[in-house]
Each structure stands twice: as C-alpha cells, then as structure tokens.
PDB file of C-alpha atoms and ligand atoms in Angstrom:
ATOM      1  CA  MET A   1      11.770  18.930  -7.126  1.00 51.00           C
ATOM      2  CA  THR A   2      14.419  19.252  -4.419  1.00 61.00           C
ATOM      3  CA  ALA A   3      15.712  15.955  -3.022  1.00 71.00           C
ATOM      4  CA  PRO A   4      14.665  15.542   0.587  1.00 77.00           C
ATOM      5  CA  ARG A   5      17.394  15.991   3.198  1.00 90.00           C
ATOM      6  CA  PRO A   6      17.927  12.506   4.642  1.00 97.00           C
ATOM      7  CA  LEU A   7      16.878  11.823   8.225  1.00 98.00           C
ATOM      8  CA  ILE A   8      18.690   9.376  10.474  1.00 98.00           C
ATOM      9  CA  ALA A   9      16.538   8.716  13.524  1.00 98.00           C
ATOM     10  CA  GLY A  10      17.456   6.584  16.511  1.00 98.00           C
ATOM     11  CA  ASN A  11      14.606   4.650  18.108  1.00 98.00           C
ATOM     12  CA  TRP A  12      15.670   3.823  21.652  1.00 98.00           C
ATOM     13  CA  LYS A  13      12.466   1.816  22.258  1.00 98.00           C
ATOM     14  CA  MET A  14      12.056   0.940  25.974  1.00 98.00           C
ATOM     15  CA  ASN A  15      15.760   1.447  26.679  1.00 98.00           C
ATOM     16  CA  GLY A  16      17.577   4.219  28.448  1.00 97.00           C
ATOM     17  CA  LEU A  17      17.674   5.908  31.839  1.00 98.00           C
ATOM     18  CA  ARG A  18      18.782   9.396  32.754  1.00 98.00           C
ATOM     19  CA  ALA A  19      22.348   8.063  32.783  1.00 97.00           C
ATOM     20  CA  SER A  20      21.959   7.343  29.060  1.00 97.00           C
ATOM     21  CA  LEU A  21      21.792  11.061  28.319  1.00 98.00           C
ATOM     22  CA  VAL A  22      25.598  11.019  28.046  1.00 98.00           C
ATOM     23  CA  GLU A  23      25.136   8.993  24.851  1.00 98.00           C
ATOM     24  CA  ALA A  24      22.758  11.646  23.512  1.00 98.00           C
ATOM     25  CA  ALA A  25      25.269  14.387  24.294  1.00 98.00           C
ATOM     26  CA  ALA A  26      28.023  12.435  22.529  1.00 98.00           C
ATOM     27  CA  ILE A  27      25.752  11.911  19.513  1.00 98.00           C
ATOM     28  CA  ALA A  28      25.037  15.646  19.325  1.00 98.00           C
ATOM     29  CA  GLU A  29      28.721  16.482  19.527  1.00 98.00           C
ATOM     30  CA  GLY A  30      29.686  13.964  16.870  1.00 97.00           C
ATOM     31  CA  ALA A  31      26.813  14.781  14.524  1.00 97.00           C
ATOM     32  CA  ALA A  32      27.583  18.488  14.262  1.00 94.00           C
ATOM     33  CA  GLY A  33      27.805  19.554  10.632  1.00 93.00           C
ATOM     34  CA  CYS A  34      26.796  16.184   9.183  1.00 94.00           C
ATOM     35  CA  ALA A  35      24.871  15.840   5.925  1.00 93.00           C
ATOM     36  CA  ALA A  36      21.764  14.256   7.424  1.00 96.00           C
ATOM     37  CA  ARG A  37      19.173  15.524   9.829  1.00 97.00           C
ATOM     38  CA  VAL A  38      19.658  13.502  13.015  1.00 98.00           C
ATOM     39  CA  ALA A  39      17.050  12.647  15.639  1.00 98.00           C
ATOM     40  CA  ILE A  40      16.881  10.569  18.801  1.00 98.00           C
ATOM     41  CA  CYS A  41      13.550   9.147  19.958  1.00 99.00           C
ATOM     42  CA  PRO A  42      14.011   8.147  23.615  1.00 98.00           C
ATOM     43  CA  PRO A  43      11.344   6.835  26.002  1.00 98.00           C
ATOM     44  CA  ALA A  44       8.774   9.565  26.720  1.00 98.00           C
ATOM     45  CA  VAL A  45      10.059  10.211  30.240  1.00 98.00           C
ATOM     46  CA  LEU A  46      13.449  11.302  28.860  1.00 98.00           C
ATOM     47  CA  ILE A  47      12.136  13.681  26.200  1.00 98.00           C
ATOM     48  CA  HIS A  48      12.087  16.784  28.336  1.00 98.00           C
ATOM     49  CA  LEU A  49      15.568  16.284  29.779  1.00 98.00           C
ATOM     50  CA  MET A  50      17.026  15.312  26.415  1.00 98.00           C
ATOM     51  CA  SER A  51      15.438  18.287  24.653  1.00 98.00           C
ATOM     52  CA  GLU A  52      17.001  20.628  27.185  1.00 98.00           C
ATOM     53  CA  LEU A  53      20.349  18.897  26.910  1.00 98.00           C
ATOM     54  CA  LEU A  54      20.345  19.042  23.107  1.00 98.00           C
ATOM     55  CA  ALA A  55      18.946  22.569  22.766  1.00 97.00           C
ATOM     56  CA  GLY A  56      21.224  24.522  20.445  1.00 96.00           C
ATOM     57  CA  THR A  57      22.592  21.370  18.795  1.00 97.00           C
ATOM     58  CA  GLU A  58      21.481  20.024  15.428  1.00 96.00           C
ATOM     59  CA  VAL A  59      20.015  16.840  16.907  1.00 98.00           C
ATOM     60  CA  LEU A  60      16.235  16.704  17.184  1.00 98.00           C
ATOM     61  CA  VAL A  61      14.300  14.790  19.826  1.00 98.00           C
ATOM     62  CA  GLY A  62      11.247  12.707  18.997  1.00 98.00           C
ATOM     63  CA  GLY A  63       8.618  10.498  20.603  1.00 98.00           C
ATOM     64  CA  GLN A  64       7.991   6.830  19.819  1.00 98.00           C
ATOM     65  CA  ASP A  65       4.188   6.872  19.863  1.00 98.00           C
ATOM     66  CA  ALA A  66       1.320   9.206  20.761  1.00 98.00           C
ATOM     67  CA  HIS A  67      -2.390   8.892  21.484  1.00 98.00           C
ATOM     68  CA  TRP A  68      -4.838  10.224  18.887  1.00 98.00           C
ATOM     69  CA  GLU A  69      -6.591  12.446  21.411  1.00 98.00           C
ATOM     70  CA  ASP A  70      -4.942  15.610  22.739  1.00 98.00           C
ATOM     71  CA  ALA A  71      -5.954  14.951  26.372  1.00 98.00           C
ATOM     72  CA  GLY A  72      -8.451  12.922  28.357  1.00 98.00           C
ATOM     73  CA  ALA A  73      -9.128   9.800  30.398  1.00 98.00           C
ATOM     74  CA  PHE A  74      -6.550   7.486  28.795  1.00 98.00           C
ATOM     75  CA  THR A  75      -4.561   6.088  31.706  1.00 98.00           C
ATOM     76  CA  GLY A  76      -0.924   5.535  30.889  1.00 97.00           C
ATOM     77  CA  ASP A  77      -1.029   7.195  27.478  1.00 98.00           C
ATOM     78  CA  VAL A  78       0.850  10.245  26.255  1.00 98.00           C
ATOM     79  CA  SER A  79      -0.537  12.685  23.683  1.00 98.00           C
ATOM     80  CA  ALA A  80       1.282  14.304  20.782  1.00 98.00           C
ATOM     81  CA  ARG A  81       0.601  17.660  22.362  1.00 98.00           C
ATOM     82  CA  MET A  82       2.403  16.517  25.522  1.00 98.00           C
ATOM     83  CA  LEU A  83       5.380  15.303  23.511  1.00 98.00           C
ATOM     84  CA  ALA A  84       5.586  18.673  21.778  1.00 98.00           C
ATOM     85  CA  ASP A  85       5.262  20.457  25.111  1.00 98.00           C
ATOM     86  CA  ALA A  86       8.194  18.395  26.422  1.00 98.00           C
ATOM     87  CA  GLY A  87      10.356  19.475  23.492  1.00 98.00           C
ATOM     88  CA  ALA A  88       9.807  16.783  20.852  1.00 98.00           C
ATOM     89  CA  LYS A  89       9.841  17.838  17.197  1.00 98.00           C
ATOM     90  CA  LEU A  90       9.019  14.464  15.640  1.00 98.00           C
ATOM     91  CA  VAL A  91       7.128  11.323  16.543  1.00 99.00           C
ATOM     92  CA  ILE A  92       7.360   7.730  15.310  1.00 99.00           C
ATOM     93  CA  LEU A  93       3.864   6.366  14.630  1.00 98.00           C
ATOM     94  CA  GLY A  94       2.635   2.923  13.625  1.00 98.00           C
ATOM     95  CA  HIS A  95       5.864   1.120  14.506  1.00 98.00           C
ATOM     96  CA  SER A  96       5.422  -2.623  13.983  1.00 98.00           C
ATOM     97  CA  GLU A  97       5.928  -3.213  17.715  1.00 98.00           C
ATOM     98  CA  ARG A  98       2.872  -1.004  18.300  1.00 98.00           C
ATOM     99  CA  ARG A  99       0.923  -2.612  15.477  1.00 97.00           C
ATOM    100  CA  SER A 100       1.643  -6.183  16.643  1.00 95.00           C
ATOM    101  CA  GLY A 101       1.859  -5.638  20.411  1.00 95.00           C
ATOM    102  CA  TRP A 102      -1.012  -3.171  20.791  1.00 95.00           C
ATOM    103  CA  GLY A 103      -3.228  -4.004  17.847  1.00 97.00           C
ATOM    104  CA  GLU A 104      -2.747  -0.686  16.112  1.00 98.00           C
ATOM    105  CA  THR A 105      -4.516  -0.589  12.767  1.00 98.00           C
ATOM    106  CA  ASP A 106      -3.885   1.702   9.807  1.00 98.00           C
ATOM    107  CA  ALA A 107      -6.980   3.701  10.800  1.00 98.00           C
ATOM    108  CA  MET A 108      -5.635   4.206  14.335  1.00 98.00           C
ATOM    109  CA  VAL A 109      -2.245   5.231  12.987  1.00 98.00           C
ATOM    110  CA  ALA A 110      -3.925   7.750  10.669  1.00 98.00           C
ATOM    111  CA  ARG A 111      -5.708   9.321  13.656  1.00 98.00           C
ATOM    112  CA  LYS A 112      -2.400   9.495  15.528  1.00 98.00           C
ATOM    113  CA  VAL A 113      -0.846  11.240  12.537  1.00 98.00           C
ATOM    114  CA  GLN A 114      -3.652  13.815  12.627  1.00 98.00           C
ATOM    115  CA  ALA A 115      -2.959  14.388  16.334  1.00 98.00           C
ATOM    116  CA  ALA A 116       0.757  14.797  15.637  1.00 98.00           C
ATOM    117  CA  LEU A 117       0.002  17.423  12.980  1.00 98.00           C
ATOM    118  CA  ARG A 118      -2.306  19.300  15.374  1.00 98.00           C
ATOM    119  CA  ALA A 119       0.592  19.357  17.845  1.00 98.00           C
ATOM    120  CA  GLY A 120       3.068  20.596  15.241  1.00 98.00           C
ATOM    121  CA  LEU A 121       5.099  17.372  15.267  1.00 98.00           C
ATOM    122  CA  GLU A 122       6.657  15.794  12.170  1.00 98.00           C
ATOM    123  CA  PRO A 123       5.362  12.220  11.951  1.00 98.00           C
ATOM    124  CA  ILE A 124       7.574   9.284  10.945  1.00 99.00           C
ATOM    125  CA  VAL A 125       4.986   6.750   9.829  1.00 98.00           C
ATOM    126  CA  CYS A 126       6.165   3.126   9.845  1.00 98.00           C
ATOM    127  CA  VAL A 127       5.054   0.414   7.456  1.00 98.00           C
ATOM    128  CA  GLY A 128       6.435  -3.041   6.701  1.00 98.00           C
ATOM    129  CA  GLU A 129       5.485  -6.588   5.865  1.00 98.00           C
ATOM    130  CA  MET A 130       5.857  -9.758   7.943  1.00 97.00           C
ATOM    131  CA  LEU A 131       7.978 -12.681   6.762  1.00 97.00           C
ATOM    132  CA  GLU A 132       4.992 -14.856   5.805  1.00 97.00           C
ATOM    133  CA  GLN A 133       3.636 -11.992   3.736  1.00 98.00           C
ATOM    134  CA  ARG A 134       6.968 -11.557   1.941  1.00 97.00           C
ATOM    135  CA  ASN A 135       7.255 -15.298   1.343  1.00 97.00           C
ATOM    136  CA  ALA A 136       3.743 -15.259  -0.124  1.00 98.00           C
ATOM    137  CA  GLY A 137       4.783 -12.524  -2.584  1.00 97.00           C
ATOM    138  CA  GLN A 138       2.591 -10.004  -0.764  1.00 98.00           C
ATOM    139  CA  ALA A 139       5.219  -7.530   0.504  1.00 98.00           C
ATOM    140  CA  ALA A 140       4.478  -4.704  -1.931  1.00 98.00           C
ATOM    141  CA  PRO A 141       0.646  -4.952  -1.790  1.00 98.00           C
ATOM    142  CA  ILE A 142       0.695  -5.111   2.031  1.00 98.00           C
ATOM    143  CA  VAL A 143       2.964  -2.096   2.365  1.00 98.00           C
ATOM    144  CA  THR A 144       1.044  -0.164  -0.281  1.00 98.00           C
ATOM    145  CA  GLU A 145      -2.150  -0.807   1.662  1.00 98.00           C
ATOM    146  CA  GLN A 146      -0.509   0.367   4.904  1.00 98.00           C
ATOM    147  CA  VAL A 147       0.691   3.575   3.254  1.00 98.00           C
ATOM    148  CA  ARG A 148      -2.788   4.244   1.828  1.00 98.00           C
ATOM    149  CA  GLY A 149      -4.505   3.614   5.168  1.00 98.00           C
ATOM    150  CA  SER A 150      -2.044   5.196   7.599  1.00 98.00           C
ATOM    151  CA  LEU A 151      -1.438   8.547   5.894  1.00 98.00           C
ATOM    152  CA  PRO A 152      -4.364  10.982   6.200  1.00 98.00           C
ATOM    153  CA  ALA A 153      -4.998  13.685   3.583  1.00 97.00           C
ATOM    154  CA  GLU A 154      -4.011  16.358   6.124  1.00 97.00           C
ATOM    155  CA  LEU A 155      -0.349  15.453   5.521  1.00 98.00           C
ATOM    156  CA  ALA A 156      -0.438  17.285   2.180  1.00 97.00           C
ATOM    157  CA  GLY A 157       2.011  20.171   2.389  1.00 95.00           C
ATOM    158  CA  ARG A 158       3.251  19.181   5.843  1.00 97.00           C
ATOM    159  CA  PRO A 159       6.678  17.717   6.667  1.00 97.00           C
ATOM    160  CA  PHE A 160       6.591  13.977   7.303  1.00 98.00           C
ATOM    161  CA  CYS A 161       8.578  10.793   6.641  1.00 98.00           C
ATOM    162  CA  VAL A 162       7.652   7.216   5.913  1.00 98.00           C
ATOM    163  CA  ALA A 163       9.818   4.442   7.373  1.00 98.00           C
ATOM    164  CA  TYR A 164       9.817   1.130   5.512  1.00 98.00           C
ATOM    165  CA  GLU A 165      10.688  -1.478   8.122  1.00 98.00           C
ATOM    166  CA  PRO A 166      10.230  -5.124   7.172  1.00 98.00           C
ATOM    167  CA  VAL A 167       9.077  -6.714  10.434  1.00 98.00           C
ATOM    168  CA  TRP A 168      11.364  -9.715   9.973  1.00 97.00           C
ATOM    169  CA  ALA A 169      14.419  -7.433   9.753  1.00 98.00           C
ATOM    170  CA  ILE A 170      13.776  -5.608  13.032  1.00 97.00           C
ATOM    171  CA  GLY A 171      16.210  -6.633  15.743  1.00 96.00           C
ATOM    172  CA  THR A 172      17.119  -9.836  13.906  1.00 97.00           C
ATOM    173  CA  GLY A 173      20.339  -8.917  12.120  1.00 95.00           C
ATOM    174  CA  LEU A 174      18.619  -9.869   8.845  1.00 96.00           C
ATOM    175  CA  THR A 175      18.173  -7.306   6.086  1.00 96.00           C
ATOM    176  CA  PRO A 176      16.576  -7.438   2.645  1.00 97.00           C
ATOM    177  CA  SER A 177      18.898  -7.203  -0.357  1.00 98.00           C
ATOM    178  CA  ILE A 178      19.528  -3.711  -1.691  1.00 98.00           C
ATOM    179  CA  ALA A 179      17.393  -4.587  -4.730  1.00 98.00           C
ATOM    180  CA  GLU A 180      14.519  -5.596  -2.425  1.00 98.00           C
ATOM    181  CA  ILE A 181      14.849  -2.380  -0.410  1.00 98.00           C
ATOM    182  CA  GLU A 182      14.805  -0.313  -3.606  1.00 98.00           C
ATOM    183  CA  GLU A 183      11.783  -2.180  -4.935  1.00 98.00           C
ATOM    184  CA  MET A 184       9.816  -1.546  -1.749  1.00 98.00           C
ATOM    185  CA  HIS A 185      10.858   2.095  -1.540  1.00 98.00           C
ATOM    186  CA  ARG A 186       9.728   2.575  -5.149  1.00 98.00           C
ATOM    187  CA  ALA A 187       6.364   1.053  -4.246  1.00 98.00           C
ATOM    188  CA  VAL A 188       6.046   3.440  -1.287  1.00 98.00           C
ATOM    189  CA  ARG A 189       7.060   6.395  -3.475  1.00 98.00           C
ATOM    190  CA  ALA A 190       4.479   5.482  -6.110  1.00 98.00           C
ATOM    191  CA  THR A 191       1.726   5.243  -3.489  1.00 98.00           C
ATOM    192  CA  LEU A 192       2.760   8.582  -2.010  1.00 98.00           C
ATOM    193  CA  GLY A 193       2.575  10.027  -5.519  1.00 98.00           C
ATOM    194  CA  GLU A 194      -0.976   8.729  -5.979  1.00 97.00           C
ATOM    195  CA  LYS A 195      -1.980  10.316  -2.682  1.00 96.00           C
ATOM    196  CA  PHE A 196      -0.063  13.576  -2.648  1.00 97.00           C
ATOM    197  CA  GLY A 197       0.969  14.237  -6.257  1.00 96.00           C
ATOM    198  CA  PRO A 198       4.407  15.561  -7.252  1.00 95.00           C
ATOM    199  CA  ALA A 199       5.031  16.935  -3.723  1.00 93.00           C
ATOM    200  CA  ALA A 200       5.493  13.318  -2.638  1.00 94.00           C
ATOM    201  CA  GLU A 201       8.962  13.395  -4.211  1.00 95.00           C
ATOM    202  CA  ALA A 202      10.134  15.488  -1.256  1.00 95.00           C
ATOM    203  CA  VAL A 203       9.043  12.952   1.392  1.00 97.00           C
ATOM    204  CA  PRO A 204      12.036  11.080   2.848  1.00 98.00           C
ATOM    205  CA  ILE A 205      11.459   7.310   2.855  1.00 98.00           C
ATOM    206  CA  LEU A 206      13.618   5.848   5.609  1.00 98.00           C
ATOM    207  CA  TYR A 207      14.716   2.242   5.745  1.00 98.00           C
ATOM    208  CA  GLY A 208      14.649   0.487   9.129  1.00 98.00           C
ATOM    209  CA  GLY A 209      15.538  -2.986  10.349  1.00 98.00           C
ATOM    210  CA  SER A 210      19.000  -4.079  11.508  1.00 97.00           C
ATOM    211  CA  VAL A 211      20.807  -0.990  10.193  1.00 98.00           C
ATOM    212  CA  LYS A 212      24.349  -1.185  11.576  1.00 98.00           C
ATOM    213  CA  PRO A 213      27.673   0.589  10.976  1.00 98.00           C
ATOM    214  CA  GLY A 214      28.653  -2.283   8.660  1.00 98.00           C
ATOM    215  CA  ASN A 215      25.663  -2.036   6.275  1.00 98.00           C
ATOM    216  CA  ALA A 216      24.664   1.637   6.624  1.00 98.00           C
ATOM    217  CA  ALA A 217      26.603   3.075   3.672  1.00 98.00           C
ATOM    218  CA  GLU A 218      25.207   0.575   1.203  1.00 98.00           C
ATOM    219  CA  ILE A 219      21.637   1.011   2.465  1.00 98.00           C
ATOM    220  CA  LEU A 220      21.766   4.799   2.746  1.00 98.00           C
ATOM    221  CA  HIS A 221      23.037   5.149  -0.816  1.00 98.00           C
ATOM    222  CA  ALA A 222      20.377   2.888  -2.307  1.00 98.00           C
ATOM    223  CA  ALA A 223      17.859   4.462  -4.688  1.00 96.00           C
ATOM    224  CA  GLU A 224      14.864   6.092  -2.974  1.00 96.00           C
ATOM    225  CA  VAL A 225      16.350   5.611   0.525  1.00 98.00           C
ATOM    226  CA  GLY A 226      16.051   8.919   2.334  1.00 98.00           C
ATOM    227  CA  GLY A 227      17.606   7.944   5.641  1.00 98.00           C
ATOM    228  CA  ALA A 228      17.287   5.295   8.321  1.00 98.00           C
ATOM    229  CA  LEU A 229      15.321   4.432  11.425  1.00 98.00           C
ATOM    230  CA  VAL A 230      17.807   2.726  13.711  1.00 98.00           C
ATOM    231  CA  GLY A 231      16.917   0.697  16.790  1.00 98.00           C
ATOM    232  CA  GLY A 232      19.613  -1.272  18.610  1.00 98.00           C
ATOM    233  CA  ALA A 233      22.537   0.474  16.961  1.00 98.00           C
ATOM    234  CA  SER A 234      21.290   3.904  18.075  1.00 98.00           C
ATOM    235  CA  LEU A 235      21.836   3.196  21.770  1.00 98.00           C
ATOM    236  CA  LYS A 236      25.601   3.649  21.639  1.00 97.00           C
ATOM    237  CA  ALA A 237      26.913   6.957  20.335  1.00 98.00           C
ATOM    238  CA  ALA A 238      29.856   5.348  18.528  1.00 98.00           C
ATOM    239  CA  ASP A 239      27.631   3.006  16.513  1.00 98.00           C
ATOM    240  CA  PHE A 240      24.969   5.599  15.777  1.00 98.00           C
ATOM    241  CA  LEU A 241      27.556   8.166  14.697  1.00 98.00           C
ATOM    242  CA  ALA A 242      29.183   5.613  12.393  1.00 98.00           C
ATOM    243  CA  ILE A 243      25.776   5.240  10.716  1.00 98.00           C
ATOM    244  CA  VAL A 244      25.248   9.019  10.545  1.00 98.00           C
ATOM    245  CA  ARG A 245      28.665   9.423   8.949  1.00 96.00           C
ATOM    246  CA  ALA A 246      28.045   6.664   6.428  1.00 96.00           C
ATOM    247  CA  LEU A 247      25.906   9.064   4.413  1.00 92.00           C
TER     248      LEU A 247
HETATM  249  P1  LIG B 301      16.646  -2.423  14.824  1.00 77.70           P
HETATM  250  O1  LIG B 301      15.212  -1.718  15.011  1.00 77.70           O
HETATM  251  O2  LIG B 301      17.559  -1.406  14.177  1.00 77.70           O
HETATM  252  O3  LIG B 301      17.081  -2.788  16.188  1.00 77.70           O
HETATM  253  O4  LIG B 301      16.434  -3.600  13.915  1.00 77.70           O
HETATM  254  C1  LIG B 301      14.706  -0.828  14.055  1.00 77.70           C
HETATM  255  C2  LIG B 301      13.345  -0.320  14.486  1.00 77.70           C
HETATM  256  O5  LIG B 301      12.577  -1.071  15.086  1.00 77.70           O
HETATM  257  O6  LIG B 301      13.009   0.851  14.234  1.00 77.70           O
END
C-alpha cells in the first residue's frame, strides 16, 4: 500500500480580506516543490479570487464548510457545488467550531460529505474529543464514534482525509503529547480499516490544534500523522511555510 502524500491545509476560519491574498501568493511561491500537498481554506467569499490567483501553482484552495443540499432555500448557506464552481478542490467538514457552534452532528456531517463527493470535492472530515471527555478516559471511544458516524460508505475509493483535532488544543497553544497523538491516530486508522478495508491505509490522517513552526516537525513526523490542519499559524505566509517545510 502506498503511503499517502501528506496534506498541510491552512484553515483561515473567519479571517482574511481581499488584502490577505498577498499572503496566499507568498505561500504559493514558497511552497513550490515541497514534499506535501498544500491547501488554503479561506472564507467562502475569497475562494474564487484565491483560486484564480493560485491557478498554475501547487497550492489548492478549499472551503471550510458546505451545506448538504446542492441548492435551495437555505439563506446564508453555501453548497459544495458552489464551492467547486468557485474553484475549490477540497472542503473541511465537521470542524469542532461547526459542531459546537452550529450543533452539527455526525449524521449531518455525513450528509455534507456526500454533498462534497457529488460536487467532486475532497472532504477533510474533522473529529476530536473535548477536554472533559479526555479527562474521563473517553477520547478514543468518542473519536472512534465520530469517525464511524461522519464518514459515509460513499467515501470508499474516493480521495478524502480525516483531521484529528482535540477540541482543547484548538487555538489554545496546548497540544497532546506525541504519544497521545499517535495513539489517537492509530484509533482513527483502525476505525477506517473496519469501514473501508485495506484501502484505508492510503487515507491521510491530519493532526490539528495549535500546530506552529516550533512543534510542526515533531508532530508531522509522528507515526500515522499524514499532515496538519493549521488554524492561526496559517494566516501568515512565513509561519505557514515554516510548517510546510518542517516535513
Ligand atoms: P489552531 O486551529 O491551529 O489555531 O489551533 C486549528 C483548527 O481549528 O483547524
């Protein structure tokens, strides 16, 4: 089984204006020829401009969320098909900020994944436990359950990634130990294996949560870590490129 090519994806969250496109251009310039696949997921309104700007570079553009329907009366929402039409190649789904802030359940995330596949987008499906769950010894069962419920059978044979992001590590500067990251990634890999068989070996499992230039090399070289989903440190080209080059 070929090892998956690692993906380093920047999640800009609700940050960035048109003026921020200079950072994207600098990222594309600096990432040329690097070992990883590199993606930037800006706010939806920047996807079209960024896709045009980065056309012909190796950096992919992705969305941060998508509705499970392709079109319809869903005021304020954006569909996967629209993201693809604007130039996106990937989409983050089930991020903990969507799960906690918008009540997204595993079943909703699974429907969003189906919509992403219909649109030809590569989903990055996020899972991760909360601090109370970890402290109660429930991290692995919770994440296993999320993987089971958020990944529909249609993913078989299609490109996708899972991002393990412990909720308590997101934006806090805290990270699990390398042993804890490896343990959780092994649990995700085993669950993927149950669902998708040997092909699951080729699914990159990204780590996310306070990845920074200073800890990226150690995290990216940990067993079963197939890349990173980077929030705050993806907003500045210098920081994001330091992470990309840590591989
Ligand atoms: P962070 O966010 O790198 O700022 O912790 C990661 C994420 O939410 O994907």
